[in-house]
Amino acid sequence: MDAVASGAKRGATDDMRRWLASRKPLGLLTLIAGGNVADRGQIRPILTARGHQVTECDTLSEVVEKLNAEPFQLIVVDWADPEPATEVCKQVRKHFQGQDAVILAVCPAEMVHSSDKLIDAGVNDFVIRPMDSNLLSARLGFLEQWAHNLMERVWAEEALRESEEEFRDLFESSPIGIYQSTPEGRILMANPQMARMLGYRSFEEMAAVDLEEGGFWPSYPRERFKMQLERDGEIRGFEAAWTCRDGRTLFVRESARVVRDGTGNVIYYTGAVEDITDQRVAEEALVESEQRYALAMNGAKDGLWEWDLISDTMHLSPRWKQMLGYEEEEFPDAPGSWFDLVHSEDVDALRAELATHLDGLTPHFEHEHRMQHQDGTWRWMLSRGVAVRGKDGIPRRMAGSQSDTTERRRAEEELLHHALHDRLTGLPNRALLMDRLRRATALANRRQDYTVGVIFLDLDRFKLINESLGHELGEKILVQVAQRLESCMPQGDTVARVGGDKFALLLEGIESMDEARATADAIQVQLTQAIWVGGSDVFVTASMGIACSTQGYDRAADMMRDAEVAMYKAKTKGRACHAIFDPSMRERAVAWMQIESYLRHAVQREELRLYYQPIVSLATGNIVGFEALVRWQHPEMGLISPSKFVHIAEETGLIVPIGMWVLREACLQLQRWRQTFSDYANLTINVNLSGRQFSQQNLVKQIEQVLKETDIDPGALRLEITESVLMEDRNTALKALRQLKELNVKLSIDDFGTGYSSFSHLELFPVDSLKIDRSFINRMGVNGENTEIVDTIVNLGRTLGLTVVAEGVETEGQLNQLRTSSCELAQGYLFSKPMKRQDVEAILLRNPQW
Ligand code: C2E
Ligand code: CA
Ligand code: CA
């Protein structure tokens, strides 16, 4: 049967059911068959009024024609003569071949005696003419009901026939096997598909073969099937493996019902069977491929395991055991012994992962956990596997592999560590610090009682140290500084290296700003200890800036920036100290940070100026020379003092070109003055040399070049070098000093007394003079207090044949003291502040005497 036809049939039956359900009287299709038009005209309105669809006809042949055209339900036979009436009734009955329509005969009273004939012909009821309309209505009501009942029966029969046909079609052509069998499995009836599935050409062929009881049914599942079926009355989706006629295995899914007799005895089973062999083969291939996948994931170095979930036994490959340091026979094959070795923190997660896979929620099982090796160490193991499921979807066993991922994880952790830590010092880097600072500031914003501080620390003059001592030693110093910083911090607080010689300290949960300040002080104290590297002591100081969450920060980056700004402030305060951020610093600091970039152009743009401060002979009171001191005439910031930019120039290396410019300029100037002012033909000029210049390879050559170009007497040039520069790398310093001496220039130790081993090494250096640091001069009181050091230096200098200069002389008292001590030369505000070329020339003209 094709689908469209069967659909249409089912549609007709559906209509009927719908009508039966609603029980609405349906207008009957009624045929009035009568010889007399007037008579038919009398009955017709009554029928129409009752909702009948009326058709009329007046000959026998017409009756047959009408009946063939429409399925009439009520036929009114209205003839005055019994003959044609009987004939019509016979025709009607013949047409319907059963009592499918109701026949009402309308006849004159005299025809009643022939009623038997009419009844034999199939009439259901009579109405006598002349008609009483009430009586007719009552009769019609009854007949209508009768017709309806008939119709229902017809439709019901039709529906049954339809469904039987459907079933037959289905039975014959179904892709599903349908059968009836005895409880023992003897097939009573089966459709062709059922026979085909088991390898027979037809049911007849199948029935002809003497099948033993349950012949195609393996006995164990058959028993289970029977038990379940008879207990529940029906069974759905039961999967079994049958044996076909040719011995092939047929995988089936079966639904069945038990049919019992009135006393409850089982008569037969009826069932529908679906061939799922293809599906099963595909599934098994999948499982196998998954197993193969699991095994393929691993090389020979991986261990293998197989777990029978039904018996809860496990097979572990020798390699599996070996990976954990066990010999084959040493280790029991049991799931328990696996789990026993898993780290207690990991075992729950492992079990959970297994359970999810066994529940069918993950396609593969995969878990990484720590396991204890026989030697006691913990190893990371990656276990992978897949469950093998039964037809019911229930996992039967699991198979998989295990690989040792300890090394891979270690490498990963190392990578992660590197991403967040500084390689040299091992400290957290800027990224990690910022992450922690972000969390800390967020917490500080939520909690009133929680305060966070940041100390930004920058080593003073580190570039200098790095270049004079070499990169390697520089790094060693950084490592030691890092250790000291850590030692100043409470456990858990972060010390990070955020740049070359820049560190940041994160103080979490501090009481107040005072605590941050105290930490900064502690760091300063720690750093006063000499750092022993490369066979000598090195001293470092640091400038620190502090910002604190009490100052109200939303963003970690802002807090960090302000700590850095405060650090720059500390630098300008003279280094080796700390500054606490206040908002007024911000602008200045920004300008300050710009200095570096501007400074790069200062030489080319001719923004540098030289100022000169006279050096006076205390014996004669005459000016004997000048110290050249650089200034920076910045177009926007005005005159900038060297204390503000020289250290930047040193740290960036810009001091090299700046220093050369100063030297050339000073020498040119000296030459002019010597020529212009006859009284000052022996004038000398002091030029400061920074440590950075001092470590320049070609310094001596460059100076020689300048001397040549400016044509000055080398003996008129005095190079000032601070004691600490000489001490930082004595051997190199010594070499350079000797070379400079060969040029016949004079050498002076600047800031003498502030260095670390002032007196002991003095003899070593081929220097010509000492400049007593102004802090000693400063301390000399009016009444001769604190003169001992100055006296000692002066005496020492005289013994070694060195000229001694006192700098920073501000008062008459100091001048008198120095005279008493027989100090030769002096320099200071008392005589003059550093001044411009024009002012110097004015003074030289005046030829003053002190
Ligand atoms: P310095 O070499 O010790 O120079 C002496 C500093 O003391 C000068 O400061 C000078 O103005 C100041 N001074 C002089 N007399 C007195 C006084 O009576 N009382 C006080 N309180 N100070 C006095 P300035 O010019 O600001 O230079 C500061 C430092 O900058 C210099 O210290 C030097 O280290 C460096 N510097 C200046 N010019 C140059 C240069 O051309 N090259 C290099 N490498 N460094 C330079
Ligand atoms: Ca100086
Ligand atoms: Ca000085």
mmCIF file of C-alpha atoms in Angstrom, residues 208-513:
data_model
loop_
_atom_site.group_PDB
_atom_site.id
_atom_site.type_symbol
_atom_site.label_atom_id
_atom_site.label_comp_id
_atom_site.label_asym_id
_atom_site.label_seq_id
_atom_site.Cartn_x
_atom_site.Cartn_y
_atom_site.Cartn_z
ATOM 1 C CA ALA A 208 9.008 -26.194 7.633
ATOM 2 C CA VAL A 209 12.444 -26.343 9.213
ATOM 3 C CA ASP A 210 12.305 -28.165 12.476
ATOM 4 C CA LEU A 211 13.543 -25.445 14.738
ATOM 5 C CA GLU A 212 14.451 -26.725 18.126
ATOM 6 C CA GLU A 213 13.013 -24.775 20.989
ATOM 7 C CA GLY A 214 14.452 -21.272 20.892
ATOM 8 C CA GLY A 215 16.740 -22.479 18.127
ATOM 9 C CA PHE A 216 17.959 -19.071 17.178
ATOM 10 C CA TRP A 217 17.900 -17.801 20.718
ATOM 11 C CA PRO A 218 20.992 -18.252 22.843
ATOM 12 C CA SER A 219 19.608 -19.793 26.031
ATOM 13 C CA TYR A 220 20.812 -17.324 28.647
ATOM 14 C CA PRO A 221 19.296 -14.162 27.238
ATOM 15 C CA ARG A 222 16.186 -16.161 26.326
ATOM 16 C CA GLU A 223 15.637 -17.002 29.984
ATOM 17 C CA ARG A 224 16.098 -13.433 31.025
ATOM 18 C CA PHE A 225 13.748 -12.297 28.245
ATOM 19 C CA LYS A 226 11.044 -14.780 29.329
ATOM 20 C CA MET A 227 11.305 -13.871 32.968
ATOM 21 C CA GLN A 228 11.076 -10.177 32.352
ATOM 22 C CA LEU A 229 8.275 -10.541 29.793
ATOM 23 C CA GLU A 230 6.055 -12.737 31.946
ATOM 24 C CA ARG A 231 6.656 -10.611 35.019
ATOM 25 C CA ASP A 232 5.859 -7.254 33.333
ATOM 26 C CA GLY A 233 3.481 -8.444 30.591
ATOM 27 C CA GLU A 234 5.552 -6.620 28.046
ATOM 28 C CA ILE A 235 9.139 -5.778 27.241
ATOM 29 C CA ARG A 236 10.651 -2.990 25.224
ATOM 30 C CA GLY A 237 14.023 -2.517 23.546
ATOM 31 C CA PHE A 238 15.463 -5.825 24.694
ATOM 32 C CA GLU A 239 18.713 -6.411 22.886
ATOM 33 C CA ALA A 240 19.881 -9.887 22.003
ATOM 34 C CA ALA A 241 22.179 -11.705 19.649
ATOM 35 C CA TRP A 242 20.419 -14.387 17.564
ATOM 36 C CA THR A 243 21.922 -17.045 15.386
ATOM 37 C CA CYS A 244 20.762 -17.053 11.782
ATOM 38 C CA ARG A 245 20.126 -20.083 9.634
ATOM 39 C CA ASP A 246 23.633 -19.828 8.175
ATOM 40 C CA GLY A 247 25.253 -19.310 11.584
ATOM 41 C CA ARG A 248 25.651 -15.541 11.247
ATOM 42 C CA THR A 249 25.038 -13.475 14.391
ATOM 43 C CA LEU A 250 22.031 -11.226 14.164
ATOM 44 C CA PHE A 251 21.838 -8.380 16.653
ATOM 45 C CA VAL A 252 18.200 -7.532 17.374
ATOM 46 C CA ARG A 253 16.222 -5.117 19.472
ATOM 47 C CA GLU A 254 12.882 -6.586 20.427
ATOM 48 C CA SER A 255 9.616 -5.415 21.932
ATOM 49 C CA ALA A 256 7.108 -8.093 22.920
ATOM 50 C CA ARG A 257 3.818 -8.697 24.703
ATOM 51 C CA VAL A 258 2.298 -11.696 26.405
ATOM 52 C CA VAL A 259 -1.185 -12.821 25.302
ATOM 53 C CA ARG A 260 -3.084 -14.753 27.982
ATOM 54 C CA ASP A 261 -6.349 -16.593 28.088
ATOM 55 C CA GLY A 262 -9.214 -15.803 30.449
ATOM 56 C CA THR A 263 -7.674 -17.782 33.290
ATOM 57 C CA GLY A 264 -4.362 -15.975 32.933
ATOM 58 C CA ASN A 265 -2.455 -18.749 31.208
ATOM 59 C CA VAL A 266 0.039 -17.609 28.605
ATOM 60 C CA ILE A 267 -1.196 -18.502 25.116
ATOM 61 C CA TYR A 268 1.536 -16.968 23.051
ATOM 62 C CA TYR A 269 4.038 -14.134 22.775
ATOM 63 C CA THR A 270 3.800 -11.577 20.093
ATOM 64 C CA GLY A 271 6.746 -9.413 19.278
ATOM 65 C CA ALA A 272 8.372 -6.960 16.927
ATOM 66 C CA VAL A 273 12.051 -7.373 16.132
ATOM 67 C CA GLU A 274 14.438 -4.836 14.698
ATOM 68 C CA ASP A 275 17.720 -5.801 13.070
ATOM 69 C CA ILE A 276 20.415 -3.626 14.679
ATOM 70 C CA THR A 277 23.398 -5.560 13.394
ATOM 71 C CA ASP A 278 24.773 -2.714 11.299
ATOM 72 C CA GLN A 279 24.374 -0.270 14.106
ATOM 73 C CA ARG A 280 26.065 -2.641 16.527
ATOM 74 C CA VAL A 281 28.956 -3.331 14.186
ATOM 75 C CA ALA A 282 29.458 0.394 13.815
ATOM 76 C CA GLU A 283 29.362 0.858 17.583
ATOM 77 C CA GLU A 284 31.821 -1.896 18.173
ATOM 78 C CA ALA A 285 34.094 -0.449 15.546
ATOM 79 C CA LEU A 286 33.831 2.856 17.341
ATOM 80 C CA VAL A 287 34.645 1.356 20.709
ATOM 81 C CA GLU A 288 37.509 -0.489 19.183
ATOM 82 C CA SER A 289 38.750 2.609 17.450
ATOM 83 C CA GLU A 290 38.432 4.537 20.678
ATOM 84 C CA GLN A 291 40.403 1.907 22.458
ATOM 85 C CA ARG A 292 42.904 2.039 19.702
ATOM 86 C CA TYR A 293 42.844 5.802 19.951
ATOM 87 C CA ALA A 294 43.578 5.603 23.658
ATOM 88 C CA LEU A 295 46.450 3.286 23.006
ATOM 89 C CA ALA A 296 47.693 5.200 20.009
ATOM 90 C CA MET A 297 47.913 8.351 22.084
ATOM 91 C CA ASN A 298 50.778 6.751 23.869
ATOM 92 C CA GLY A 299 54.138 5.584 22.792
ATOM 93 C CA ALA A 300 55.787 2.508 24.114
ATOM 94 C CA LYS A 301 56.908 4.398 27.144
ATOM 95 C CA ASP A 302 53.412 4.601 28.522
ATOM 96 C CA GLY A 303 51.839 2.162 30.899
ATOM 97 C CA LEU A 304 48.580 0.444 30.024
ATOM 98 C CA TRP A 305 45.675 -0.554 32.217
ATOM 99 C CA GLU A 306 42.505 -2.466 31.767
ATOM 100 C CA TRP A 307 39.738 -2.557 34.298
ATOM 101 C CA ASP A 308 36.950 -5.125 34.353
ATOM 102 C CA LEU A 309 34.188 -3.155 35.988
ATOM 103 C CA ILE A 310 31.939 -6.177 36.525
ATOM 104 C CA SER A 311 34.437 -8.159 38.514
ATOM 105 C CA ASP A 312 36.302 -5.019 39.629
ATOM 106 C CA THR A 313 39.615 -6.517 38.656
ATOM 107 C CA MET A 314 42.378 -4.677 36.982
ATOM 108 C CA HIS A 315 45.241 -5.500 34.765
ATOM 109 C CA LEU A 316 48.228 -3.179 34.934
ATOM 110 C CA SER A 317 50.999 -3.510 32.375
ATOM 111 C CA PRO A 318 54.576 -4.073 33.564
ATOM 112 C CA ARG A 319 55.462 -0.648 32.203
ATOM 113 C CA TRP A 320 52.643 0.919 34.263
ATOM 114 C CA LYS A 321 54.164 -0.509 37.414
ATOM 115 C CA GLN A 322 57.700 0.256 36.377
ATOM 116 C CA MET A 323 56.831 3.924 35.919
ATOM 117 C CA LEU A 324 56.096 4.000 39.623
ATOM 118 C CA GLY A 325 59.166 2.033 40.543
ATOM 119 C CA TYR A 326 57.540 -1.383 41.046
ATOM 120 C CA GLU A 327 58.471 -4.768 39.672
ATOM 121 C CA GLU A 328 55.790 -6.762 37.893
ATOM 122 C CA GLU A 329 55.087 -9.154 40.749
ATOM 123 C CA GLU A 330 55.540 -6.584 43.485
ATOM 124 C CA PHE A 331 52.361 -4.758 42.701
ATOM 125 C CA PRO A 332 48.826 -6.125 42.990
ATOM 126 C CA ASP A 333 46.553 -5.808 39.954
ATOM 127 C CA ALA A 334 43.649 -4.017 41.582
ATOM 128 C CA PRO A 335 41.963 -0.641 41.211
ATOM 129 C CA GLY A 336 42.512 -0.090 44.924
ATOM 130 C CA SER A 337 46.255 -0.283 44.556
ATOM 131 C CA TRP A 338 46.078 2.364 41.840
ATOM 132 C CA PHE A 339 44.025 4.754 43.930
ATOM 133 C CA ASP A 340 46.201 4.112 46.996
ATOM 134 C CA LEU A 341 49.174 5.685 45.243
ATOM 135 C CA VAL A 342 47.301 8.789 44.162
ATOM 136 C CA HIS A 343 47.920 11.949 46.178
ATOM 137 C CA SER A 344 45.190 12.478 48.757
ATOM 138 C CA GLU A 345 44.481 15.925 47.294
ATOM 139 C CA ASP A 346 43.968 14.481 43.816
ATOM 140 C CA VAL A 347 42.142 11.229 44.418
ATOM 141 C CA ASP A 348 38.639 12.689 44.703
ATOM 142 C CA ALA A 349 38.993 14.553 41.439
ATOM 143 C CA LEU A 350 40.261 11.385 39.769
ATOM 144 C CA ARG A 351 37.278 9.371 41.000
ATOM 145 C CA ALA A 352 34.893 12.100 39.928
ATOM 146 C CA GLU A 353 36.403 12.174 36.443
ATOM 147 C CA LEU A 354 36.089 8.392 36.154
ATOM 148 C CA ALA A 355 32.482 8.545 37.311
ATOM 149 C CA THR A 356 31.560 11.211 34.761
ATOM 150 C CA HIS A 357 33.001 9.123 31.990
ATOM 151 C CA LEU A 358 31.321 5.925 33.203
ATOM 152 C CA ASP A 359 28.036 7.830 33.330
ATOM 153 C CA GLY A 360 28.514 8.527 29.666
ATOM 154 C CA LEU A 361 29.015 12.267 30.084
ATOM 155 C CA THR A 362 32.465 12.443 28.513
ATOM 156 C CA PRO A 363 33.672 10.706 25.346
ATOM 157 C CA HIS A 364 37.033 9.900 26.889
ATOM 158 C CA PHE A 365 38.390 9.703 30.368
ATOM 159 C CA GLU A 366 41.408 11.890 31.008
ATOM 160 C CA HIS A 367 42.928 13.000 34.293
ATOM 161 C CA GLU A 368 46.254 14.225 35.524
ATOM 162 C CA HIS A 369 47.207 13.560 39.119
ATOM 163 C CA ARG A 370 50.134 13.051 41.404
ATOM 164 C CA MET A 371 51.183 9.520 42.288
ATOM 165 C CA GLN A 372 53.763 8.386 44.751
ATOM 166 C CA HIS A 373 56.736 6.637 43.268
ATOM 167 C CA GLN A 374 58.220 3.789 45.226
ATOM 168 C CA ASP A 375 61.154 6.041 46.077
ATOM 169 C CA GLY A 376 58.734 8.329 47.889
ATOM 170 C CA THR A 377 58.744 11.137 45.337
ATOM 171 C CA TRP A 378 55.572 12.439 43.761
ATOM 172 C CA ARG A 379 55.206 12.054 40.022
ATOM 173 C CA TRP A 380 52.580 13.635 37.792
ATOM 174 C CA MET A 381 50.695 11.018 35.803
ATOM 175 C CA LEU A 382 48.310 11.558 32.953
ATOM 176 C CA SER A 383 45.789 8.754 32.731
ATOM 177 C CA ARG A 384 43.597 8.359 29.673
ATOM 178 C CA GLY A 385 41.038 5.759 28.825
ATOM 179 C CA VAL A 386 37.681 4.826 27.421
ATOM 180 C CA ALA A 387 34.851 2.660 28.725
ATOM 181 C CA VAL A 388 33.579 -0.317 26.745
ATOM 182 C CA ARG A 389 29.820 -0.482 27.127
ATOM 183 C CA GLY A 390 27.310 -3.293 26.869
ATOM 184 C CA LYS A 391 24.247 -3.182 24.640
ATOM 185 C CA ASP A 392 22.367 -1.631 27.520
ATOM 186 C CA GLY A 393 24.842 1.211 27.630
ATOM 187 C CA ILE A 394 26.246 0.005 30.921
ATOM 188 C CA PRO A 395 30.039 0.123 31.001
ATOM 189 C CA ARG A 396 31.614 -3.303 31.297
ATOM 190 C CA ARG A 397 35.275 -2.449 31.279
ATOM 191 C CA MET A 398 37.665 0.379 30.801
ATOM 192 C CA ALA A 399 41.006 0.431 29.099
ATOM 193 C CA GLY A 400 43.587 3.117 28.931
ATOM 194 C CA SER A 401 47.094 4.360 29.319
ATOM 195 C CA GLN A 402 49.231 6.256 31.741
ATOM 196 C CA SER A 403 52.040 8.631 30.929
ATOM 197 C CA ASP A 404 54.472 10.410 33.183
ATOM 198 C CA THR A 405 54.057 14.167 32.753
ATOM 199 C CA THR A 406 56.300 15.242 35.607
ATOM 200 C CA GLU A 407 58.937 16.696 33.337
ATOM 201 C CA ARG A 408 56.453 18.421 31.090
ATOM 202 C CA ARG A 409 54.729 19.991 34.082
ATOM 203 C CA ARG A 410 58.014 21.035 35.568
ATOM 204 C CA ALA A 411 58.880 22.750 32.297
ATOM 205 C CA GLU A 412 55.469 24.401 32.231
ATOM 206 C CA GLU A 413 55.809 25.603 35.782
ATOM 207 C CA GLU A 414 59.260 26.906 35.013
ATOM 208 C CA LEU A 415 57.914 28.775 32.012
ATOM 209 C CA LEU A 416 55.179 30.264 34.114
ATOM 210 C CA HIS A 417 57.715 31.177 36.761
ATOM 211 C CA HIS A 418 59.891 32.851 34.142
ATOM 212 C CA ALA A 419 56.965 34.791 32.825
ATOM 213 C CA LEU A 420 56.394 36.256 36.269
ATOM 214 C CA HIS A 421 59.870 36.413 37.720
ATOM 215 C CA ASP A 422 63.115 38.128 37.067
ATOM 216 C CA ARG A 423 65.737 35.664 35.921
ATOM 217 C CA LEU A 424 68.688 37.324 37.574
ATOM 218 C CA THR A 425 67.396 37.782 41.090
ATOM 219 C CA GLY A 426 64.528 35.297 41.086
ATOM 220 C CA LEU A 427 62.289 38.073 42.403
ATOM 221 C CA PRO A 428 58.771 38.642 41.062
ATOM 222 C CA ASN A 429 58.847 40.898 38.009
ATOM 223 C CA ARG A 430 56.785 43.953 37.245
ATOM 224 C CA ALA A 431 53.895 41.935 35.819
ATOM 225 C CA LEU A 432 53.518 39.832 38.941
ATOM 226 C CA LEU A 433 53.945 42.826 41.207
ATOM 227 C CA MET A 434 51.275 44.766 39.337
ATOM 228 C CA ASP A 435 48.927 41.822 39.562
ATOM 229 C CA ARG A 436 49.385 41.617 43.333
ATOM 230 C CA LEU A 437 49.170 45.378 43.669
ATOM 231 C CA ARG A 438 45.891 45.413 41.749
ATOM 232 C CA ARG A 439 44.419 42.848 44.104
ATOM 233 C CA ALA A 440 45.760 44.677 47.135
ATOM 234 C CA THR A 441 44.397 48.070 46.043
ATOM 235 C CA ALA A 442 41.018 46.496 45.304
ATOM 236 C CA LEU A 443 40.984 45.058 48.815
ATOM 237 C CA ALA A 444 42.096 48.373 50.300
ATOM 238 C CA ASN A 445 39.214 50.061 48.512
ATOM 239 C CA ARG A 446 36.739 47.629 50.038
ATOM 240 C CA ARG A 447 38.128 47.541 53.528
ATOM 241 C CA GLN A 448 38.694 50.653 55.600
ATOM 242 C CA ASP A 449 41.110 48.870 57.932
ATOM 243 C CA TYR A 450 43.351 47.601 55.147
ATOM 244 C CA THR A 451 46.276 49.694 53.979
ATOM 245 C CA VAL A 452 48.756 49.005 51.204
ATOM 246 C CA GLY A 453 52.059 50.741 50.602
ATOM 247 C CA VAL A 454 54.452 50.714 47.692
ATOM 248 C CA ILE A 455 58.104 51.609 47.941
ATOM 249 C CA PHE A 456 59.785 52.327 44.630
ATOM 250 C CA LEU A 457 63.524 51.962 44.937
ATOM 251 C CA ASP A 458 66.231 53.004 42.526
ATOM 252 C CA LEU A 459 69.912 52.426 43.167
ATOM 253 C CA ASP A 460 71.948 55.601 43.051
ATOM 254 C CA ARG A 461 74.542 55.887 40.320
ATOM 255 C CA PHE A 462 74.177 52.241 39.476
ATOM 256 C CA LYS A 463 75.047 52.780 35.819
ATOM 257 C CA LEU A 464 78.330 54.122 36.963
ATOM 258 C CA ILE A 465 79.031 51.106 39.126
ATOM 259 C CA ASN A 466 77.977 48.820 36.348
ATOM 260 C CA GLU A 467 80.333 50.377 33.862
ATOM 261 C CA SER A 468 83.306 50.773 36.082
ATOM 262 C CA LEU A 469 83.090 47.297 37.588
ATOM 263 C CA GLY A 470 81.737 45.502 34.602
ATOM 264 C CA HIS A 471 78.450 43.928 33.841
ATOM 265 C CA GLU A 472 79.103 40.699 35.652
ATOM 266 C CA LEU A 473 79.917 42.272 38.973
ATOM 267 C CA GLY A 474 77.041 44.675 38.478
ATOM 268 C CA GLU A 475 74.718 41.724 38.313
ATOM 269 C CA LYS A 476 76.214 40.206 41.423
ATOM 270 C CA ILE A 477 75.555 43.442 43.234
ATOM 271 C CA LEU A 478 71.941 43.429 42.088
ATOM 272 C CA VAL A 479 71.499 39.905 43.389
ATOM 273 C CA GLN A 480 72.856 40.870 46.774
ATOM 274 C CA VAL A 481 70.726 43.980 46.902
ATOM 275 C CA ALA A 482 67.719 41.809 46.108
ATOM 276 C CA GLN A 483 68.561 39.524 49.021
ATOM 277 C CA ARG A 484 68.919 42.426 51.385
ATOM 278 C CA LEU A 485 65.628 43.915 50.314
ATOM 279 C CA GLU A 486 63.944 40.608 50.946
ATOM 280 C CA SER A 487 65.498 40.410 54.371
ATOM 281 C CA CYS A 488 63.862 43.733 55.239
ATOM 282 C CA MET A 489 60.415 42.529 54.304
ATOM 283 C CA PRO A 490 57.994 40.516 56.350
ATOM 284 C CA GLN A 491 57.270 37.038 55.004
ATOM 285 C CA GLY A 492 54.651 37.172 52.282
ATOM 286 C CA ASP A 493 55.251 40.737 51.195
ATOM 287 C CA THR A 494 56.474 41.198 47.666
ATOM 288 C CA VAL A 495 59.856 42.504 46.569
ATOM 289 C CA ALA A 496 59.972 42.825 42.814
ATOM 290 C CA ARG A 497 62.612 43.859 40.329
ATOM 291 C CA VAL A 498 60.850 46.213 37.988
ATOM 292 C CA GLY A 499 63.749 47.430 35.903
ATOM 293 C CA GLY A 500 67.550 47.348 35.635
ATOM 294 C CA ASP A 501 68.359 48.794 39.035
ATOM 295 C CA LYS A 502 64.797 49.510 40.040
ATOM 296 C CA PHE A 503 62.916 47.538 42.642
ATOM 297 C CA ALA A 504 59.465 47.843 44.122
ATOM 298 C CA LEU A 505 58.229 46.637 47.464
ATOM 299 C CA LEU A 506 54.610 45.904 48.124
ATOM 300 C CA LEU A 507 53.619 46.243 51.771
ATOM 301 C CA GLU A 508 50.263 44.643 52.341
ATOM 302 C CA GLY A 509 48.080 45.132 55.357
ATOM 303 C CA ILE A 510 50.285 47.745 57.024
ATOM 304 C CA GLU A 511 49.168 49.898 59.950
ATOM 305 C CA SER A 512 49.966 53.263 58.439
ATOM 306 C CA MET A 513 52.352 55.258 56.331
#
